């Protein structure tokens, strides 16, 4: 029996070690390029800032790009690879903005430190810098990721969808070691950016036999209907965080509480009993332990950015982010 107990302990230990490797990464650390490319972070920061000044829409784009990259094959920049049937061509990624920012940063980094900085790290740093540029708080980004060599559009089915239930979202996040608080914090990245009418217009017309989605505030329904007529332009874009679409703040949670979430999957953070208390904590509701959104978002981003990272001899350092070496 003692032998069986020992074997069981070893099995549990190995399973835990495997899960830890997937989520926390091995080999990433803050300041990874401090000796090999000291200017790496400042080059990425200045590049993102330059593009942001001419097109603020790249900020939410880069944040989404990093999220979508990490949930498919881990954070390995596979989303950046060009070609037929790559991740970039998949439905969830076709409308993402900011690919040119990563390419620009990579060009500058190759000139300064050839073959040193990975595209995966550029993307992780650019996501952080995008939050800062939209008035969010900075956080330290562990670096040392290497770039993947596999990119398939069919693998993006693992990305959470705009109609997805909270239970399904929780399962997808948990598979990568992210808990329910991480889910709420990371989805609240929708405090910046927009959505096309095609992704939520169905909620405004004939959602039920009685009309619009009942979880939408009645006065807000008419406002959205004027922006997205039933037979109007499906590509028209609307702020995901009404009244504060260009600022990284907690108004996203206020809108959820008031029935003003744009995406069905976002509004469910308020209507689902398992996530509503966390939204309330971010809102500072009396009687609950308050959560600081900026702080917790940064923590969750670090966890997410270490999903399935490739380090050491795994993967490669691409010379051009859109092409495998």
Short mmCIF file of N, CA and C in Angstrom, two decimals, residues 4 48 53 71 92 102 116 123 129 140 158 171 190-191 207 226 243 251 267 306 310 323:
data_model
loop_
_atom_site.label_atom_id
_atom_site.label_comp_id
_atom_site.label_asym_id
_atom_site.label_seq_id
_atom_site.Cartn_x
_atom_site.Cartn_y
_atom_site.Cartn_z
N UNK A 4 1.96 2.00 -3.44
CA UNK A 4 0.88 2.61 -4.24
C UNK A 4 0.72 4.08 -3.91
N UNK A 48 4.81 51.67 -30.70
CA UNK A 48 3.37 51.62 -30.41
C UNK A 48 2.83 53.03 -30.24
N UNK A 53 -0.62 57.47 -32.03
CA UNK A 53 -0.89 58.89 -32.24
C UNK A 53 -1.62 59.15 -33.55
N UNK A 71 -4.30 32.07 -26.67
CA UNK A 71 -5.29 31.00 -26.53
C UNK A 71 -5.19 29.95 -27.64
N UNK A 92 -12.34 35.19 -36.18
CA UNK A 92 -12.12 36.05 -35.02
C UNK A 92 -10.94 37.01 -35.18
N UNK A 102 3.42 45.64 -35.11
CA UNK A 102 4.37 44.59 -34.74
C UNK A 102 5.46 44.48 -35.79
N UNK A 116 17.51 38.58 -32.09
CA UNK A 116 17.49 38.46 -30.62
C UNK A 116 16.07 38.47 -30.04
N UNK A 123 4.79 41.27 -29.12
CA UNK A 123 3.33 41.32 -28.98
C UNK A 123 2.92 41.48 -27.52
N UNK A 129 1.83 48.18 -23.53
CA UNK A 129 2.00 49.58 -23.88
C UNK A 129 0.69 50.19 -24.39
N UNK A 140 4.96 44.95 -15.20
CA UNK A 140 6.19 44.36 -15.71
C UNK A 140 5.87 43.12 -16.53
N UNK A 158 -10.99 27.43 -30.36
CA UNK A 158 -10.86 27.46 -28.91
C UNK A 158 -11.08 28.86 -28.34
N UNK A 171 -14.61 27.23 -18.66
CA UNK A 171 -13.91 26.00 -19.03
C UNK A 171 -12.71 26.30 -19.91
N UNK A 190 -12.30 44.82 -22.81
CA UNK A 190 -13.26 45.44 -23.74
C UNK A 190 -13.63 46.85 -23.31
N UNK A 191 -13.00 47.34 -22.25
CA UNK A 191 -13.19 48.74 -21.87
C UNK A 191 -12.63 49.67 -22.95
N UNK A 207 -34.91 38.87 -30.60
CA UNK A 207 -34.06 37.98 -29.80
C UNK A 207 -34.92 36.95 -29.08
N UNK A 226 -30.67 52.67 -33.29
CA UNK A 226 -30.39 53.81 -34.19
C UNK A 226 -28.98 53.70 -34.77
N UNK A 243 -19.56 55.41 -23.86
CA UNK A 243 -19.20 56.61 -23.14
C UNK A 243 -17.74 56.68 -22.75
N UNK A 251 -15.47 51.82 -16.20
CA UNK A 251 -16.82 52.12 -16.67
C UNK A 251 -17.44 50.92 -17.40
N UNK A 267 -22.26 40.92 -21.29
CA UNK A 267 -23.37 41.19 -20.38
C UNK A 267 -23.60 40.02 -19.43
N UNK A 306 1.97 33.90 -20.14
CA UNK A 306 2.88 32.78 -19.94
C UNK A 306 2.24 31.44 -20.31
N UNK A 310 7.11 29.05 -25.46
CA UNK A 310 8.23 28.27 -25.98
C UNK A 310 9.51 29.00 -25.58
N UNK A 323 6.45 35.69 -41.25
CA UNK A 323 6.95 34.54 -42.01
C UNK A 323 7.82 33.63 -41.15
#
